[in-house]
PDB file of C-alpha atoms in Angstrom:
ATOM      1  CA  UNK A 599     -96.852  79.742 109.233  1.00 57.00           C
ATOM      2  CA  UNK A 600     -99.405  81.195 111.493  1.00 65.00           C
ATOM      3  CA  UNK A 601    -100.771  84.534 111.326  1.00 64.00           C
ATOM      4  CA  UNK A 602    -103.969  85.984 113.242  1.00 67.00           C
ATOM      5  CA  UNK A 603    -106.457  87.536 113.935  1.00 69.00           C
ATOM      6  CA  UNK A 604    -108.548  87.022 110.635  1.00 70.00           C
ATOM      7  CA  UNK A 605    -112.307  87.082 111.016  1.00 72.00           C
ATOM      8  CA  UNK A 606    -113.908  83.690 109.760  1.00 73.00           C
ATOM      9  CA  UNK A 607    -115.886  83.541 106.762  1.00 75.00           C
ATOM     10  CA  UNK A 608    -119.214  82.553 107.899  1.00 75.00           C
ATOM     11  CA  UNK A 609    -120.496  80.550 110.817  1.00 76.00           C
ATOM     12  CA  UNK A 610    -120.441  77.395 109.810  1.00 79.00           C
ATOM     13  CA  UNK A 611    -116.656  78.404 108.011  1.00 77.00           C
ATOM     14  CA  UNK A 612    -114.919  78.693 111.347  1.00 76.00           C
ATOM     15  CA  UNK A 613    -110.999  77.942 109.615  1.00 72.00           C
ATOM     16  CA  UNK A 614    -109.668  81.125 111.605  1.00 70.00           C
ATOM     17  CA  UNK A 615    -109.791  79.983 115.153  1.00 75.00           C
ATOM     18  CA  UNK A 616    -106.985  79.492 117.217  1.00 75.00           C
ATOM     19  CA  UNK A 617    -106.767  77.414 120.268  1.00 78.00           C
ATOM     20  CA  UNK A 618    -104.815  78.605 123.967  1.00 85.00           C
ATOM     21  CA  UNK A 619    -101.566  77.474 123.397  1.00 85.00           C
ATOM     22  CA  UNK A 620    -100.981  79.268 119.885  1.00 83.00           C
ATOM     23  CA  UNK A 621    -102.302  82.309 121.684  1.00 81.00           C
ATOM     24  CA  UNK A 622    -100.313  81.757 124.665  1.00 86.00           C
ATOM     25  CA  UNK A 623     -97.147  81.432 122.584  1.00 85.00           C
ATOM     26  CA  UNK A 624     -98.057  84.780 120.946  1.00 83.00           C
ATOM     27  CA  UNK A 625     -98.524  86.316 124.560  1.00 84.00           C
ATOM     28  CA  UNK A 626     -94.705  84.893 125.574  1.00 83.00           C
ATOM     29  CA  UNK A 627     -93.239  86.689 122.538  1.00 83.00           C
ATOM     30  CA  UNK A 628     -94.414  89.965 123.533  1.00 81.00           C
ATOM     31  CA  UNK A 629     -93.021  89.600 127.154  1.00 78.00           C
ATOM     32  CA  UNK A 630     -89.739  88.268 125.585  1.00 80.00           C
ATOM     33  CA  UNK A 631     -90.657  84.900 127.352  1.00 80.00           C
ATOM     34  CA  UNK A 632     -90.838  86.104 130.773  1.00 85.00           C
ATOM     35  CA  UNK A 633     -92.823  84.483 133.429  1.00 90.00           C
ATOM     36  CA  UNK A 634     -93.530  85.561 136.930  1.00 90.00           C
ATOM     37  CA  UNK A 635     -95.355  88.476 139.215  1.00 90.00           C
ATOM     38  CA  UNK A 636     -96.450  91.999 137.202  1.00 84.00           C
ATOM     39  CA  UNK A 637     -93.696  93.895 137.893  1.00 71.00           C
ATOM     40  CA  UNK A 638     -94.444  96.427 140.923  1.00 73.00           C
ATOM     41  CA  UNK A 639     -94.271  93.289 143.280  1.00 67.00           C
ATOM     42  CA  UNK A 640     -94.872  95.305 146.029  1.00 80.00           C
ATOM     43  CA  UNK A 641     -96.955  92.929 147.880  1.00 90.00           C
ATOM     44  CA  UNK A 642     -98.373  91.120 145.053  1.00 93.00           C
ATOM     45  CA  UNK A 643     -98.239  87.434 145.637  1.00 96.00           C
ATOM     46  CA  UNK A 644     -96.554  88.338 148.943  1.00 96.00           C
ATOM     47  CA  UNK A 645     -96.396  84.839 151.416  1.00 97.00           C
ATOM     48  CA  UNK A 646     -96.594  85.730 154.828  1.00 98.00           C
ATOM     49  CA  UNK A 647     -96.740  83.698 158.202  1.00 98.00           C
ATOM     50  CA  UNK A 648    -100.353  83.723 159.291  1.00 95.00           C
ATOM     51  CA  UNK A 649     -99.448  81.714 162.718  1.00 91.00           C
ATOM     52  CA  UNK A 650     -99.875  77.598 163.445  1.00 96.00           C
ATOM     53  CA  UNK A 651     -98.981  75.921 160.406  1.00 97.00           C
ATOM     54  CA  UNK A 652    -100.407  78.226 157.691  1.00 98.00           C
ATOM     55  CA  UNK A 653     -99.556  80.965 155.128  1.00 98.00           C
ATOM     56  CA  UNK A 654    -101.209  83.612 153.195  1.00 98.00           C
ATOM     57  CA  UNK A 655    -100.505  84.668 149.609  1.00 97.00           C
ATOM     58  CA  UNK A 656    -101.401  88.313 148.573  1.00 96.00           C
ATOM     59  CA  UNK A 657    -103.649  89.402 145.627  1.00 96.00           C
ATOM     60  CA  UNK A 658    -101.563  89.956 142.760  1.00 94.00           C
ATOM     61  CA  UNK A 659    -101.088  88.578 139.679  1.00 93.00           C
ATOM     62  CA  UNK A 660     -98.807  87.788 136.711  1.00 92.00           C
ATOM     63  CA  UNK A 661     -97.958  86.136 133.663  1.00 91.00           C
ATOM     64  CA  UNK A 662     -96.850  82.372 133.497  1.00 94.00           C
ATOM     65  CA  UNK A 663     -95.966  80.567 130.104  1.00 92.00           C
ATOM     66  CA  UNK A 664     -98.634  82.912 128.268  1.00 90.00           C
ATOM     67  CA  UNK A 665    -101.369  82.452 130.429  1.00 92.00           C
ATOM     68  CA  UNK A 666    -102.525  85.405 133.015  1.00 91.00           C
ATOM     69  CA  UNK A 667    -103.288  84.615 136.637  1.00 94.00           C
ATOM     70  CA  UNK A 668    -104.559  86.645 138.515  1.00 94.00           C
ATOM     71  CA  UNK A 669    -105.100  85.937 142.967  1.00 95.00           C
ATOM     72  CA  UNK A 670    -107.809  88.864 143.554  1.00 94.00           C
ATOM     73  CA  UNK A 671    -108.085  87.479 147.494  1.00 95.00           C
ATOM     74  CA  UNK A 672    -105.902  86.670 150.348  1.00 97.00           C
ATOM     75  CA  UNK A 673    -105.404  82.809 149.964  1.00 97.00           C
ATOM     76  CA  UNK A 674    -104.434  80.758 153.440  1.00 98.00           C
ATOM     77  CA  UNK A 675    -102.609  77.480 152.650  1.00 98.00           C
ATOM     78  CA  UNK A 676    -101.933  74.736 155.017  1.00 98.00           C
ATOM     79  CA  UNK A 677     -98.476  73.736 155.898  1.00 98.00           C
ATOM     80  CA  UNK A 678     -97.970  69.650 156.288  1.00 95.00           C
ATOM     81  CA  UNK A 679     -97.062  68.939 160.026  1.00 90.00           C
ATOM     82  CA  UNK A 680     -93.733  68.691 161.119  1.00 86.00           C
ATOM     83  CA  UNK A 681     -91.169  66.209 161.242  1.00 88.00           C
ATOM     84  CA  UNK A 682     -88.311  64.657 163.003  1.00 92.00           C
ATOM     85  CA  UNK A 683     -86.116  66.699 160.832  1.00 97.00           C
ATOM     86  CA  UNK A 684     -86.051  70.276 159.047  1.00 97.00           C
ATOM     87  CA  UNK A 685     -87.649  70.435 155.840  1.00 97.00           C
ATOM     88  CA  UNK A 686     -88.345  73.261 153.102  1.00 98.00           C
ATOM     89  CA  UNK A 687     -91.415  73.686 151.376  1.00 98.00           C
ATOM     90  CA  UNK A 688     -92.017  76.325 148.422  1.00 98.00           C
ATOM     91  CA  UNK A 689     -95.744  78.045 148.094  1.00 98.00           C
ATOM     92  CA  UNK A 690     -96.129  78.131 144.186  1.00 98.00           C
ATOM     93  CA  UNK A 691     -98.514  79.349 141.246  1.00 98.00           C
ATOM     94  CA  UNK A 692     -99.094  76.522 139.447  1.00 98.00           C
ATOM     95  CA  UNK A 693    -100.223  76.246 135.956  1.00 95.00           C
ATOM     96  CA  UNK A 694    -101.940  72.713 134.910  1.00 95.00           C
ATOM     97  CA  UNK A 695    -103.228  72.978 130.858  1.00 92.00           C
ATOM     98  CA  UNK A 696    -104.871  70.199 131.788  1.00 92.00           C
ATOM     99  CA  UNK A 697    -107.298  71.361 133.875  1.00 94.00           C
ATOM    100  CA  UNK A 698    -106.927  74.548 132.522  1.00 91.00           C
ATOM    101  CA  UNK A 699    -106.123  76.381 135.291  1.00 94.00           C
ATOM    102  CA  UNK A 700    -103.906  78.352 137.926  1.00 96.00           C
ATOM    103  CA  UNK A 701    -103.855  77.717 141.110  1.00 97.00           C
ATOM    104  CA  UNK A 702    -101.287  78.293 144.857  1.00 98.00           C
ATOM    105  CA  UNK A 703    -100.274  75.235 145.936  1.00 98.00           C
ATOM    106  CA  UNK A 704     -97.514  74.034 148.609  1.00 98.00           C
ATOM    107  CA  UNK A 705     -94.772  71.689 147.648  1.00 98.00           C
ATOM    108  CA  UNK A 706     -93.891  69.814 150.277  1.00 98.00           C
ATOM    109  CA  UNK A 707     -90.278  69.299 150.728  1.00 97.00           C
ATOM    110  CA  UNK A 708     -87.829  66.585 152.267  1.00 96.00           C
ATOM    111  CA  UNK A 709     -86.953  66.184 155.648  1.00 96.00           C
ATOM    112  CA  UNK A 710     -83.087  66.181 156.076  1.00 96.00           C
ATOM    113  CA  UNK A 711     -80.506  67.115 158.326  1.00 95.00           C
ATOM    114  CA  UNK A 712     -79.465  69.422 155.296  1.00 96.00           C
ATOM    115  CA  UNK A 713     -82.816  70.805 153.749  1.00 97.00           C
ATOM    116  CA  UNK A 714     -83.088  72.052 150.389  1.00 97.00           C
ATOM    117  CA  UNK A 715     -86.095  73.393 148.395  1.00 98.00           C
ATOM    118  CA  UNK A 716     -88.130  71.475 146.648  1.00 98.00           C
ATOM    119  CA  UNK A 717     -87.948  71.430 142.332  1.00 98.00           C
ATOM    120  CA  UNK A 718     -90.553  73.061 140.806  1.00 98.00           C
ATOM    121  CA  UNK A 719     -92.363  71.152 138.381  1.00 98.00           C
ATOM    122  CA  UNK A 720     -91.823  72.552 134.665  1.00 97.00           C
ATOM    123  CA  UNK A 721     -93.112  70.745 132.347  1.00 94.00           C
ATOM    124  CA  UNK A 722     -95.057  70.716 129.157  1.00 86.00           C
ATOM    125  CA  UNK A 723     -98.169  70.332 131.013  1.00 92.00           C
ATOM    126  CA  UNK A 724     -97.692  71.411 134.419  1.00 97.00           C
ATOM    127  CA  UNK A 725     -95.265  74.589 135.088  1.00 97.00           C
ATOM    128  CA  UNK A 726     -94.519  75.614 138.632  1.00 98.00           C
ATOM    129  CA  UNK A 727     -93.751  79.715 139.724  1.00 98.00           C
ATOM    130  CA  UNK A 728     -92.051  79.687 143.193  1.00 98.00           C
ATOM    131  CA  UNK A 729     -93.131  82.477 145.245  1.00 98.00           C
ATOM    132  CA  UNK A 730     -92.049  81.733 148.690  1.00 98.00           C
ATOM    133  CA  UNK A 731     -89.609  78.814 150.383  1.00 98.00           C
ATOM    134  CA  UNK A 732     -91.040  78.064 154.218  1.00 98.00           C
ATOM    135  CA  UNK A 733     -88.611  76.202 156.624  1.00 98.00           C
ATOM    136  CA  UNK A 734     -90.747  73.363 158.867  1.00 98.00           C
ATOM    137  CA  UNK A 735     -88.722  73.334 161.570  1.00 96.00           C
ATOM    138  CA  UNK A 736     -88.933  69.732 162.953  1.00 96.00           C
ATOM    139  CA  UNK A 737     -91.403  69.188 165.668  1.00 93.00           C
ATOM    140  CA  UNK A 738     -92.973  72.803 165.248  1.00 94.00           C
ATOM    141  CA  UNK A 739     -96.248  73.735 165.390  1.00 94.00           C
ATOM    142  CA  UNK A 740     -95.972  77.263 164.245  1.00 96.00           C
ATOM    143  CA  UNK A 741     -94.886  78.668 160.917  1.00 97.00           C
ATOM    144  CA  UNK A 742     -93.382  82.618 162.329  1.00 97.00           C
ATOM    145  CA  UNK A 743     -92.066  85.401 158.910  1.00 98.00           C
ATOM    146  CA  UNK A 744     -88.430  84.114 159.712  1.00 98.00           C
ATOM    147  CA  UNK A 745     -89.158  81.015 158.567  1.00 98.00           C
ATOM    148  CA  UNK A 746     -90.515  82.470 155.050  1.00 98.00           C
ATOM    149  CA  UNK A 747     -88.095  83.412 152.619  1.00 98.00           C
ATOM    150  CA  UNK A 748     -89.733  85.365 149.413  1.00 97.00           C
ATOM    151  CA  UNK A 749     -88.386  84.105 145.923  1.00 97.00           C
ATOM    152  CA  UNK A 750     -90.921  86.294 143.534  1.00 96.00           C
ATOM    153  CA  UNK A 751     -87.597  88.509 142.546  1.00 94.00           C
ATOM    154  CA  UNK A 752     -85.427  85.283 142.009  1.00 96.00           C
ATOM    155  CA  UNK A 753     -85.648  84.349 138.162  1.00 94.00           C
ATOM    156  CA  UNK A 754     -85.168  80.959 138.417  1.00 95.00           C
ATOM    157  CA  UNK A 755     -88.201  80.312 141.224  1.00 97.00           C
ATOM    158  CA  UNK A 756     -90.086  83.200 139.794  1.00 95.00           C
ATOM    159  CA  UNK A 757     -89.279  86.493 138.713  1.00 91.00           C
ATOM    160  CA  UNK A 758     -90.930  89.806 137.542  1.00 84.00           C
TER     161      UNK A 758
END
């Protein structure tokens, strides 16, 4: 059983700490297990077209797997050139306990006659929030707000 907080005994006694992950868990439970953006979304983690082949994300911030992010600047992110053929990619919130760290990334997608989004990664290490899907239309050179389709509110790429 685990139970905290308890003070430790003594400095060089230190059998009450706890490390992130028990922590984490504890932060889960009180959010019944829900991850994604703090819930007046609003703007927060927003993606919009910024023209050329990048995006912006918002300030915001949220909650994923127990850990707190929180984007306190407008972040541009590139978008991979395009292709012969249409592709999806998702801008995410990406948490990596091995660095020990949030950060936006893009997931580049495949290129297909048929695109699809991308998986997000969700794993016991790495675990992926999908805040926006962009369509790379092929041979474009400009990203426009059509092309972005916000999935903060969807619960299985994000959620509130």
């Amino acid at each position: 059983m685990i139970s905290f907080p308890f003070d430790n005994t003594s400095q060089e006694v230190q059998d009450r700490n706890i490390d992130s992950d028990v922590f984490a868990e504890y932060l889960k439970r009180l959010t019944g297990g829900n991850n994604g953006v703090f819930a007046e979304v609003g703007t927060k983690m927003q993606v919009t077209a910024t023209g050329g082949m990048t995006v912006k994300v918002k300030p915001g911030d949220g909650f994923i797997e127990g850990r707190i992010f929180i984007n306190d600047i407008e972040t541009e992110l590139p978008i991979g050139s395009a292709e012969s053929l249409d592709r999806i990619d998702t801008v995410v919130v990406r948490l990596s306990k091995a660095n020990r760290e949030t950060t936006l990334a893009v997931v580049k997608g495949t290129a297909s006659s048929a695109p699809s989004a991308p998986a997000l990664t969700r794993e016991s290490g790495v675990y992926e929030l999908g805040l926006a899907n962009v369509l790379v239309k092929k041979n474009t050179v400009n990203i426009t707000q059509a092309e972005v389709t916000d999935t903060r509110l969807n619960d299985q790429r994000c959620g509130i």
